[in-house]
Amino acid sequence: MAVGFAIILVSIAVGIWSYARDAANHSYDRLLSGAAFAILERTLVTPTGPSVEIPYSALELIGLAESDRVFYRIFTANGKTLTGSGNLPQPEQYKPTDQPVFFDTHYSGEDVRFLLQGRFLAGAGYGDWVVVQIGQTRIARDAFAREMMINAIALLLLVTAIGLGFVWFGINRALSPLIGIERQLRHREPTDFSPIEITPPREVASLTRSINGLILRHKKSLDNAQAFIADVAHQTRTSLGALQGLLESASRQSDADQQQARIKQAEEQAQRTIRLTNQLLSHAMIIHRADNTPLARKVLIDVVRTAFGDIIRDYLKYDTEFSIESDLAPDDQVFVMLDEIGIREALRNLVDNAIKHGKAPHKIDILVRKSDEKCHLIVDDNGPGIDVGKHVSVLERFSSLSTGTGLGLAIVNAVAERHHAELILGQSPAGGLRVEMVFPVIEGGQE
């Protein structure tokens, strides 16, 4: 950056020098032109030829630059010198004209700027050009150009210094909120998830909100992980303790029938432990994906058909009648932001609950329909259902109404929250439980 800034300054200095030199030439050239014009005005035709009388005003004009030397020559078109130095240099192929011609050259050991300007004289049998050539060393005009350049450069440096001062002040003012954020984050304890306390300007307000949002998401993720570890530790310890107690009781039984009854209870406890472990892992997976996996734009009925097909294969051994319907037209593509794995886990837990808590023959119906800008996923069963007063509490973890783990509907609730869907519990037409998830519909081009 410093090199680039230096190049810019050098370029500006070169431009200023070129402008100052042109301005100095323009000023002093006007003096030369004035003197030449005054001399040509006093050039006359006499019976003996052209005659020149150099006026005093012309000498005053070219004498304004006291430090410079002046050279002059008045001559005719054929090269005859009327007065002045006869050896002054001329540009190649010069032809007399009434327009001033300026040129620079080195003469008499110094840099000299010359002027040539002619006048056509006619009368008394004479007709020819008379040319005035005046030269002036560049001492005064170069000094004038240098002075202009120095003044301009000084003004430029002053303006640059003031500008840099404003830039420095602006950058420090703009970055001061970031410095405050950096200090708060640098001295923060790993367990401190409080939002950053700062009043940022509008330019960095979005950054502050994003950082605070990230802190809250990390806190939520850590809370979920801690809750999962606590749940796993408590539930697993309790379940395995019960299993161990049943096995020890069975080993102490002397009666064969009592021993067999304890072993059967132990088998059932082992199955509950396995189901509990699977549901704990399922719930943890849903929570983890909510924090780390973005939703994808999908057609809900397609996702439901695929997930339900996989689930049915796992429950073919049960006496269950499955159905899946949609009241959408075949060409009606209803898009919803979905996590396919989350939808599959929700359906699996609803089917598992219906089979576990209901009586054979089981009947599970799935319906997908659309109303306004919502898409409804409805799962009906013919089980015992849930009292209306308990619809809220059953969505909490480990709030089982019977011998279940209390995680099935909690997983469904977590999936609904993950999709920003409304979860509604009700009564199915068969008298069992109806679980309805209402998703916001995404328009065709919307993400």
mmCIF file of N, CA and C in Angstrom, residues 213-257:
data_model
loop_
_atom_site.group_PDB
_atom_site.id
_atom_site.type_symbol
_atom_site.label_atom_id
_atom_site.label_comp_id
_atom_site.label_asym_id
_atom_site.label_seq_id
_atom_site.Cartn_x
_atom_site.Cartn_y
_atom_site.Cartn_z
ATOM 1 N N GLY A 213 -25.910 -14.655 18.013
ATOM 2 C CA GLY A 213 -26.679 -15.820 17.594
ATOM 3 C C GLY A 213 -25.849 -17.086 17.621
ATOM 4 N N LEU A 214 -24.586 -16.966 17.193
ATOM 5 C CA LEU A 214 -23.693 -18.129 17.221
ATOM 6 C C LEU A 214 -23.442 -18.583 18.666
ATOM 7 N N ILE A 215 -23.257 -17.617 19.562
ATOM 8 C CA ILE A 215 -23.047 -17.972 20.976
ATOM 9 C C ILE A 215 -24.263 -18.708 21.531
ATOM 10 N N LEU A 216 -25.464 -18.222 21.204
ATOM 11 C CA LEU A 216 -26.675 -18.879 21.702
ATOM 12 C C LEU A 216 -26.830 -20.274 21.118
ATOM 13 N N ARG A 217 -26.481 -20.435 19.830
ATOM 14 C CA ARG A 217 -26.589 -21.777 19.233
ATOM 15 C C ARG A 217 -25.604 -22.735 19.871
ATOM 16 N N HIS A 218 -24.393 -22.241 20.161
ATOM 17 C CA HIS A 218 -23.421 -23.105 20.844
ATOM 18 C C HIS A 218 -23.914 -23.464 22.245
ATOM 19 N N LYS A 219 -24.511 -22.502 22.939
ATOM 20 C CA LYS A 219 -25.033 -22.784 24.274
ATOM 21 C C LYS A 219 -26.144 -23.830 24.207
ATOM 22 N N LYS A 220 -27.034 -23.659 23.212
ATOM 23 C CA LYS A 220 -28.127 -24.617 23.065
ATOM 24 C C LYS A 220 -27.583 -26.004 22.743
ATOM 25 N N SER A 221 -26.579 -26.044 21.860
ATOM 26 C CA SER A 221 -25.982 -27.336 21.515
ATOM 27 C C SER A 221 -25.333 -27.980 22.728
ATOM 28 N N LEU A 222 -24.616 -27.165 23.533
ATOM 29 C CA LEU A 222 -23.980 -27.713 24.732
ATOM 30 C C LEU A 222 -25.019 -28.164 25.745
ATOM 31 N N ASP A 223 -26.102 -27.375 25.916
ATOM 32 C CA ASP A 223 -27.169 -27.780 26.833
ATOM 33 C C ASP A 223 -27.793 -29.091 26.390
ATOM 34 N N ASN A 224 -28.021 -29.218 25.079
ATOM 35 C CA ASN A 224 -28.592 -30.466 24.565
ATOM 36 C C ASN A 224 -27.668 -31.645 24.828
ATOM 37 N N ALA A 225 -26.361 -31.425 24.607
ATOM 38 C CA ALA A 225 -25.407 -32.515 24.842
ATOM 39 C C ALA A 225 -25.373 -32.901 26.318
ATOM 40 N N GLN A 226 -25.396 -31.891 27.192
ATOM 41 C CA GLN A 226 -25.372 -32.193 28.627
ATOM 42 C C GLN A 226 -26.659 -32.900 29.055
ATOM 43 N N ALA A 227 -27.796 -32.447 28.506
ATOM 44 C CA ALA A 227 -29.067 -33.098 28.846
ATOM 45 C C ALA A 227 -29.081 -34.532 28.351
ATOM 46 N N PHE A 228 -28.531 -34.732 27.127
ATOM 47 C CA PHE A 228 -28.488 -36.095 26.577
ATOM 48 C C PHE A 228 -27.618 -37.002 27.454
ATOM 49 N N ILE A 229 -26.462 -36.495 27.866
ATOM 50 C CA ILE A 229 -25.578 -37.313 28.704
ATOM 51 C C ILE A 229 -26.252 -37.652 30.036
ATOM 52 N N ALA A 230 -26.929 -36.648 30.615
ATOM 53 C CA ALA A 230 -27.604 -36.904 31.883
ATOM 54 C C ALA A 230 -28.742 -37.906 31.712
ATOM 55 N N ASP A 231 -29.513 -37.744 30.617
ATOM 56 C CA ASP A 231 -30.617 -38.680 30.382
ATOM 57 C C ASP A 231 -30.098 -40.092 30.161
ATOM 58 N N VAL A 232 -29.064 -40.200 29.332
ATOM 59 C CA VAL A 232 -28.514 -41.531 29.044
ATOM 60 C C VAL A 232 -27.986 -42.169 30.326
ATOM 61 N N ALA A 233 -27.269 -41.367 31.128
ATOM 62 C CA ALA A 233 -26.699 -41.931 32.352
ATOM 63 C C ALA A 233 -27.799 -42.398 33.299
ATOM 64 N N HIS A 234 -28.820 -41.551 33.488
ATOM 65 C CA HIS A 234 -29.884 -41.903 34.437
ATOM 66 C C HIS A 234 -30.720 -43.074 33.927
ATOM 67 N N GLN A 235 -31.201 -42.943 32.678
ATOM 68 C CA GLN A 235 -32.104 -43.971 32.151
ATOM 69 C C GLN A 235 -31.398 -45.313 31.980
ATOM 70 N N THR A 236 -30.179 -45.269 31.495
ATOM 71 C CA THR A 236 -29.454 -46.530 31.295
ATOM 72 C C THR A 236 -29.131 -47.178 32.639
ATOM 73 N N ARG A 237 -28.683 -46.366 33.592
ATOM 74 C CA ARG A 237 -28.364 -46.927 34.907
ATOM 75 C C ARG A 237 -29.611 -47.544 35.557
ATOM 76 N N THR A 238 -30.733 -46.831 35.439
ATOM 77 C CA THR A 238 -31.976 -47.349 36.029
ATOM 78 C C THR A 238 -32.435 -48.635 35.356
ATOM 79 N N SER A 239 -32.394 -48.608 34.022
ATOM 80 C CA SER A 239 -32.870 -49.781 33.281
ATOM 81 C C SER A 239 -31.970 -50.985 33.504
ATOM 82 N N LEU A 240 -30.660 -50.770 33.462
ATOM 83 C CA LEU A 240 -29.736 -51.885 33.687
ATOM 84 C C LEU A 240 -29.794 -52.372 35.133
ATOM 85 N N GLY A 241 -30.039 -51.455 36.080
ATOM 86 C CA GLY A 241 -30.189 -51.864 37.484
ATOM 87 C C GLY A 241 -31.398 -52.767 37.655
ATOM 88 N N ALA A 242 -32.505 -52.390 36.983
ATOM 89 C CA ALA A 242 -33.700 -53.236 37.056
ATOM 90 C C ALA A 242 -33.448 -54.599 36.433
ATOM 91 N N LEU A 243 -32.725 -54.598 35.296
ATOM 92 C CA LEU A 243 -32.412 -55.870 34.639
ATOM 93 C C LEU A 243 -31.543 -56.743 35.525
ATOM 94 N N GLN A 244 -30.558 -56.117 36.145
ATOM 95 C CA GLN A 244 -29.685 -56.889 37.034
ATOM 96 C C GLN A 244 -30.467 -57.457 38.225
ATOM 97 N N GLY A 245 -31.379 -56.638 38.790
ATOM 98 C CA GLY A 245 -32.179 -57.106 39.921
ATOM 99 C C GLY A 245 -33.042 -58.300 39.534
ATOM 100 N N LEU A 246 -33.647 -58.276 38.353
ATOM 101 C CA LEU A 246 -34.472 -59.404 37.904
ATOM 102 C C LEU A 246 -33.632 -60.663 37.706
ATOM 103 N N LEU A 247 -32.446 -60.486 37.130
ATOM 104 C CA LEU A 247 -31.591 -61.657 36.913
ATOM 105 C C LEU A 247 -31.117 -62.241 38.253
ATOM 106 N N GLU A 248 -30.779 -61.377 39.220
ATOM 107 C CA GLU A 248 -30.352 -61.868 40.538
ATOM 108 C C GLU A 248 -31.513 -62.561 41.247
ATOM 109 N N SER A 249 -32.719 -61.971 41.087
ATOM 110 C CA SER A 249 -33.888 -62.593 41.708
ATOM 111 C C SER A 249 -34.161 -63.964 41.100
ATOM 112 N N ALA A 250 -33.989 -64.040 39.779
ATOM 113 C CA ALA A 250 -34.201 -65.334 39.114
ATOM 114 C C ALA A 250 -33.198 -66.368 39.579
ATOM 115 N N SER A 251 -31.944 -65.940 39.795
ATOM 116 C CA SER A 251 -30.908 -66.894 40.212
ATOM 117 C C SER A 251 -31.144 -67.413 41.625
ATOM 118 N N ARG A 252 -31.879 -66.615 42.439
ATOM 119 C CA ARG A 252 -32.116 -67.054 43.824
ATOM 120 C C ARG A 252 -33.381 -67.896 43.955
ATOM 121 N N GLN A 253 -34.185 -67.933 42.905
ATOM 122 C CA GLN A 253 -35.433 -68.690 42.990
ATOM 123 C C GLN A 253 -35.152 -70.189 42.962
ATOM 124 N N SER A 254 -35.736 -70.890 43.910
ATOM 125 C CA SER A 254 -35.605 -72.360 43.915
ATOM 126 C C SER A 254 -36.744 -73.002 43.134
ATOM 127 N N ASP A 255 -37.867 -72.258 43.084
ATOM 128 C CA ASP A 255 -38.998 -72.778 42.321
ATOM 129 C C ASP A 255 -38.776 -72.502 40.838
ATOM 130 N N ALA A 256 -38.929 -73.536 40.027
ATOM 131 C CA ALA A 256 -38.654 -73.417 38.591
ATOM 132 C C ALA A 256 -39.613 -72.453 37.918
ATOM 133 N N ASP A 257 -40.927 -72.484 38.333
ATOM 134 C CA ASP A 257 -41.893 -71.582 37.685
ATOM 135 C C ASP A 257 -41.590 -70.119 38.018
#
